[in-house]
Short mmCIF file of C-alpha atoms in Angstrom, two decimals:
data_model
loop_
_atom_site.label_atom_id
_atom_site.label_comp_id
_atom_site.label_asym_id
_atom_site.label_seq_id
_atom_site.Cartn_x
_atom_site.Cartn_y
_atom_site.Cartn_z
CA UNK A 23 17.80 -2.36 -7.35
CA UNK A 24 15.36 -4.14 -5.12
CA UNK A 25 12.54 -3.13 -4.50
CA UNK A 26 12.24 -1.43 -0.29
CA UNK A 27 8.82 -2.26 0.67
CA UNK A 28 7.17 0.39 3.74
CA UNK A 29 4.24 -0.03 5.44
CA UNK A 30 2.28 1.34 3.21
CA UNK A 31 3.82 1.78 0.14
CA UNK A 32 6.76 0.20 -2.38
CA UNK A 33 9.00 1.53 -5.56
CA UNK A 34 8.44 -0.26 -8.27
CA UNK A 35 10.58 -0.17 -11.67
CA UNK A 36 7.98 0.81 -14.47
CA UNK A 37 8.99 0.87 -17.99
CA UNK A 38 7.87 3.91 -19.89
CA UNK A 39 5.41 2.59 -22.82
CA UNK A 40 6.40 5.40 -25.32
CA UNK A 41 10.16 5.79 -25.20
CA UNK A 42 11.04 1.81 -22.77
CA UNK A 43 13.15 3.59 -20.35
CA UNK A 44 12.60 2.28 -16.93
CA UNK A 45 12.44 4.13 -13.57
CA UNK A 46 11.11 3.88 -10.05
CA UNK A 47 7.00 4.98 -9.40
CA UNK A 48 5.87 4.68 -5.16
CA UNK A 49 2.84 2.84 -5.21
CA UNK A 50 0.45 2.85 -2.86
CA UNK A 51 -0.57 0.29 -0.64
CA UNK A 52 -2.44 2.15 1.98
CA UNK A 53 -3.25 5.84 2.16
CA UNK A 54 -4.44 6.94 5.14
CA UNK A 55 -5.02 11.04 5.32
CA UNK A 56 -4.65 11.07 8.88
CA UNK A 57 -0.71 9.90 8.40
CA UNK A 58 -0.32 11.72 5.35
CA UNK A 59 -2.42 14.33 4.91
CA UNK A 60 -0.53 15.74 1.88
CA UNK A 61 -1.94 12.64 -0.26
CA UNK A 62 -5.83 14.21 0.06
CA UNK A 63 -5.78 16.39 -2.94
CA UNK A 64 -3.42 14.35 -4.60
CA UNK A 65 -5.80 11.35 -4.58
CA UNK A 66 -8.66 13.88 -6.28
CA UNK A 67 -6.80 15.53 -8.69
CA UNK A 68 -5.16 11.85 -9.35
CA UNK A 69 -1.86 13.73 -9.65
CA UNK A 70 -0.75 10.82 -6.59
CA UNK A 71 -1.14 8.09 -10.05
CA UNK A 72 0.52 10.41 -12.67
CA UNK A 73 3.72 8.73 -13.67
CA UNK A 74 6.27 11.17 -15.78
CA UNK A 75 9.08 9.47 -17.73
CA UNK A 76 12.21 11.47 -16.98
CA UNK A 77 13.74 10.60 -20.04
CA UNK A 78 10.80 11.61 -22.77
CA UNK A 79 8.19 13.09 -20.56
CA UNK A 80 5.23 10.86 -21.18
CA UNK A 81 2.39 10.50 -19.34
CA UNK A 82 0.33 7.93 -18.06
CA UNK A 83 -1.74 7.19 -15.01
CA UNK A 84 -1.49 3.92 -13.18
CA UNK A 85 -4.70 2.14 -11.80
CA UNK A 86 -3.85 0.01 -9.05
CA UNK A 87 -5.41 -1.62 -6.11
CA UNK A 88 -4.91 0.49 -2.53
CA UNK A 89 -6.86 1.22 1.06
CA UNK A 90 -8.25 4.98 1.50
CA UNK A 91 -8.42 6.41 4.83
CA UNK A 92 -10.00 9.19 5.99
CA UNK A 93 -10.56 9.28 9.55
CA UNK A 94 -12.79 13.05 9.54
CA UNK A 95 -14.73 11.20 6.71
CA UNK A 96 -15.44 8.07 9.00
CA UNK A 97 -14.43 6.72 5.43
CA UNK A 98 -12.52 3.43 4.28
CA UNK A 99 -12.47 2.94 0.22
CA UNK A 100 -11.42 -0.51 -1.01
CA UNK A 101 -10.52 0.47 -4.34
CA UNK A 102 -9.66 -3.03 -6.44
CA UNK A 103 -10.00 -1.74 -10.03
CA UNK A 104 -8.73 -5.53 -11.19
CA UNK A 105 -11.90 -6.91 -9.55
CA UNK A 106 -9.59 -8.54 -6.96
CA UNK A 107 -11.22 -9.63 -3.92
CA UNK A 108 -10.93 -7.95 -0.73
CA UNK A 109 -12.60 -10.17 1.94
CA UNK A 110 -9.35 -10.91 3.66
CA UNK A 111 -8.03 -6.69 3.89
CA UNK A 112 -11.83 -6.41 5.32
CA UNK A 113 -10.91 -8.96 8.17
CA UNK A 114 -7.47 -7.30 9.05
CA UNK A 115 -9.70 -4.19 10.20
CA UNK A 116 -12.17 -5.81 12.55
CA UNK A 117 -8.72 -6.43 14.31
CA UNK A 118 -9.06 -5.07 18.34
CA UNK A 119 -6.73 -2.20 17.14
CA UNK A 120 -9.15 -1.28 14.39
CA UNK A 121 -11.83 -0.67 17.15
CA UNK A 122 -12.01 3.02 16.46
CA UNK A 123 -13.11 2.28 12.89
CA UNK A 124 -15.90 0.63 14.09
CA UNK A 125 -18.34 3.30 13.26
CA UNK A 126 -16.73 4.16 9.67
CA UNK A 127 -18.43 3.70 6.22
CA UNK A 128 -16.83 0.89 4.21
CA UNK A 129 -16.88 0.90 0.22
CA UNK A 130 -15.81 -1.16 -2.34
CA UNK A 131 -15.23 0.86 -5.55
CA UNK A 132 -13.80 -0.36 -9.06
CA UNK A 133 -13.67 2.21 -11.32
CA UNK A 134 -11.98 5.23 -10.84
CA UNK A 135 -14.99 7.45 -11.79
CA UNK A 136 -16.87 6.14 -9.07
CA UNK A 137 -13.76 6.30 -6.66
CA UNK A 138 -13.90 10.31 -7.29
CA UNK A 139 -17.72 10.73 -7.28
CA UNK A 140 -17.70 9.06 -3.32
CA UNK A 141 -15.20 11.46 -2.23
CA UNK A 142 -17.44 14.27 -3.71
CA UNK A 143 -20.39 13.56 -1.96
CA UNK A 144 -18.76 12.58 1.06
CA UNK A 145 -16.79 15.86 0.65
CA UNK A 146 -20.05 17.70 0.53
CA UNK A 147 -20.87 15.53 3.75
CA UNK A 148 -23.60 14.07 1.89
CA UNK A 149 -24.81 10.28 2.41
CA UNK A 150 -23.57 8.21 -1.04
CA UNK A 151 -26.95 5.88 -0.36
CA UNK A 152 -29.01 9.05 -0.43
CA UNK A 153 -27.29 10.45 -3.42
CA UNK A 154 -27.94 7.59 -5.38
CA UNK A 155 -31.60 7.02 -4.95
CA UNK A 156 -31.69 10.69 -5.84
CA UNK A 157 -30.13 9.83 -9.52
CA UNK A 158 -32.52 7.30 -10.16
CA UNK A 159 -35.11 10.60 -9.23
CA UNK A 160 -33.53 12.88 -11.87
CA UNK A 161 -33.49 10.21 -14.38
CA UNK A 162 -37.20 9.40 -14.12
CA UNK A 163 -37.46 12.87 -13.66
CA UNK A 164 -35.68 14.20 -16.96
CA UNK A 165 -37.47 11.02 -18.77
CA UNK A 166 -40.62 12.59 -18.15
CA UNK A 167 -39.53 16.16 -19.61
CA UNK A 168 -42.03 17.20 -22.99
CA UNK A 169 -38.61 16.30 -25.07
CA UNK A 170 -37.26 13.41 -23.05
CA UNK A 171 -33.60 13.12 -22.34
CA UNK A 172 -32.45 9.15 -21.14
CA UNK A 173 -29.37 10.01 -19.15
CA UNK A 174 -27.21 7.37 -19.44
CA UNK A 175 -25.03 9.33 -16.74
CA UNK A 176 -25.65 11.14 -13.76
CA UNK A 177 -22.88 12.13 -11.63
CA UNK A 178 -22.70 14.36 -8.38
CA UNK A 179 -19.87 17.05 -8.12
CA UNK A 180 -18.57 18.82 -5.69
CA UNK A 181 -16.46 22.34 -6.02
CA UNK A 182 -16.12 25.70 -4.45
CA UNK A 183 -18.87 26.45 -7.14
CA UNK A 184 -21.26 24.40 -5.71
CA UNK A 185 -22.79 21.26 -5.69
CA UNK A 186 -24.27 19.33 -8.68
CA UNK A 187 -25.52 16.58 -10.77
CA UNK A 188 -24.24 16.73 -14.20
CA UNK A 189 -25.86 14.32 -16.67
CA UNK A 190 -25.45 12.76 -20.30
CA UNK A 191 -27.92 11.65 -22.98
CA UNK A 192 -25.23 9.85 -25.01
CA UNK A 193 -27.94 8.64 -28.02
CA UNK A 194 -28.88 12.33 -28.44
CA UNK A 195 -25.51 13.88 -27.70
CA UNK A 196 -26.83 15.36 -24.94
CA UNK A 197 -25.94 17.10 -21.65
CA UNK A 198 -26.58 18.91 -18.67
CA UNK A 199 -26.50 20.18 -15.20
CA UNK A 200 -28.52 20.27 -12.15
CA UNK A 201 -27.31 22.33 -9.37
CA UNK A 202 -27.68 21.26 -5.60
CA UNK A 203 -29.69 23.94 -4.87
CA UNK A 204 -32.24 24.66 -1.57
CA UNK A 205 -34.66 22.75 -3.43
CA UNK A 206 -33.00 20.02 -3.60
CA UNK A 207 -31.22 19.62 -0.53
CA UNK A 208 -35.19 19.91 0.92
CA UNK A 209 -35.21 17.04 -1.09
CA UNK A 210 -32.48 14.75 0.18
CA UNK A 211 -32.94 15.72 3.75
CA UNK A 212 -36.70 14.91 3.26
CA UNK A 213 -35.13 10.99 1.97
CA UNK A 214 -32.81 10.83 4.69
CA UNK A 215 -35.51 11.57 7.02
CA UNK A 216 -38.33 8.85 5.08
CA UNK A 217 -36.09 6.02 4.01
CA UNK A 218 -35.16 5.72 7.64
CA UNK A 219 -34.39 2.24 8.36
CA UNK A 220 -34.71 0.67 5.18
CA UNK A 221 -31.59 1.94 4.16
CA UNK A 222 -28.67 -1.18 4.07
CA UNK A 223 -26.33 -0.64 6.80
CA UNK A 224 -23.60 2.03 6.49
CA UNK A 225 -20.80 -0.14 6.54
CA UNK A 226 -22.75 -1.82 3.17
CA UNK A 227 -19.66 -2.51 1.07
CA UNK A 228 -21.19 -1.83 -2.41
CA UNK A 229 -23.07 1.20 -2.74
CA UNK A 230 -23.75 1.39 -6.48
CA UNK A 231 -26.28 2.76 -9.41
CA UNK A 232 -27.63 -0.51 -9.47
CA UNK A 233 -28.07 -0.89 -6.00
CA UNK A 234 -30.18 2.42 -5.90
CA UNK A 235 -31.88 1.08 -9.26
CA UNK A 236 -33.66 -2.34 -7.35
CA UNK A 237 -33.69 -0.28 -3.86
CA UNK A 238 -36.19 2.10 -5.36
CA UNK A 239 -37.95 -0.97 -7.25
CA UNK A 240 -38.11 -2.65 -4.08
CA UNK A 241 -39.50 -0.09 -1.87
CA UNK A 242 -42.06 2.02 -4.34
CA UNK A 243 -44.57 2.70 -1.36
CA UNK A 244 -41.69 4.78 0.01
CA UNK A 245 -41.58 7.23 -3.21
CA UNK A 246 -45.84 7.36 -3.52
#
């Protein structure tokens, strides 16, 4: 059968790696929650990836290059776990059709971790740029403790809970949680409010750890 290609998405024949049976998974090309808003929670729950053999029932999840959508979010997500290179799908949006997009944040994400730790904070309408310089704070911060704990890990969550940071001290076997609390959402709105202007624009494509890790380095007289 040959493979129908859409607009924004294509079957492809995938061969089950426990029992070789082959069948047809849609893959995504572009997802744009606007068009299909049915895909949102599939995306976070990654239940949109899950491919099910019909003949022995394994699963596996596939990780695969796509474009993410979300109009309400101003949000586009390159997601190019391969480490492909998406210079020319950046081009195709400054397209005069694309002028409405204008004003969106752009990301480029490669691991799927970090894919569902952006669309947590921007869930929580939270600034990812903010949120990081905060997890360089908290690591400092829990470095500092009497009995020190070097998070190797600090990631922001977002649930009908609440908000948090959950973190990892993987030499001691560590772990913990931090919850977005009044305190620290003082906190964040009092670094949205400082940082001002020397925050990298909003469309910066790569908003990462390490970014936060040299932007704090590089602007200490704004943490004094």
């Amino acid at each position: 059968m040959e493979t129908v290609k859409h607009a924004d998405h294509y079957n492809r024949n995938l061969e089950c790696p426990a029992c070789g049976k082959k069948s047809r998974f849609k893959i995504w090309d572009r997802i744009q929650i606007d068009k299909n808003p049915e895909l949102r929670d599939k995306v976070r729950d990654l239940s949109l990836f899950r491919f099910q053999c019909p003949k022995c029932g394994h699963e596996t999840y596939l990780d695969y290059d796509f474009l993410y959508i979300q109009s309400n979010l101003r949000l586009v997500i390159y997601y190019a776990p391969g480490g492909g290179d998406v210079t020319n799908m950046h081009q195709s949006l400054q397209k005069p059709e694309y002028e409405f997009m204008k004003a969106f944040r752009y990301r480029l994400i490669r691991q799927r971790a970090q894919l569902l730790e952006k669309l947590a904070i921007f869930d929580a309408g939270y600034d990812d740029r903010v949120i990081e310089i905060m997890k360089v704070m908290i690591q400092s911060f829990l470095a500092a403790q009497a009995s020190p704990i070097h998070a190797s890990l600090i990631e922001f969550t977002h649930s009908e809970s609440g908000d948090a940071f959950h973190f990892a001290d993987q030499s001691q076997q560590k772990s913990g949680m931090l919850p977005f609390n009044d305190s620290m959402h003082q906190t964040y709105q009092a670094l949205e409010r400082d940082l001002g202007e020397a925050l990298p624009p909003d469309d910066m494509l790569e908003i990462t750890p390490q970014w936060a890790v040299s932007f704090v380095k590089d602007h200490q007289d704004l943490f004094a």
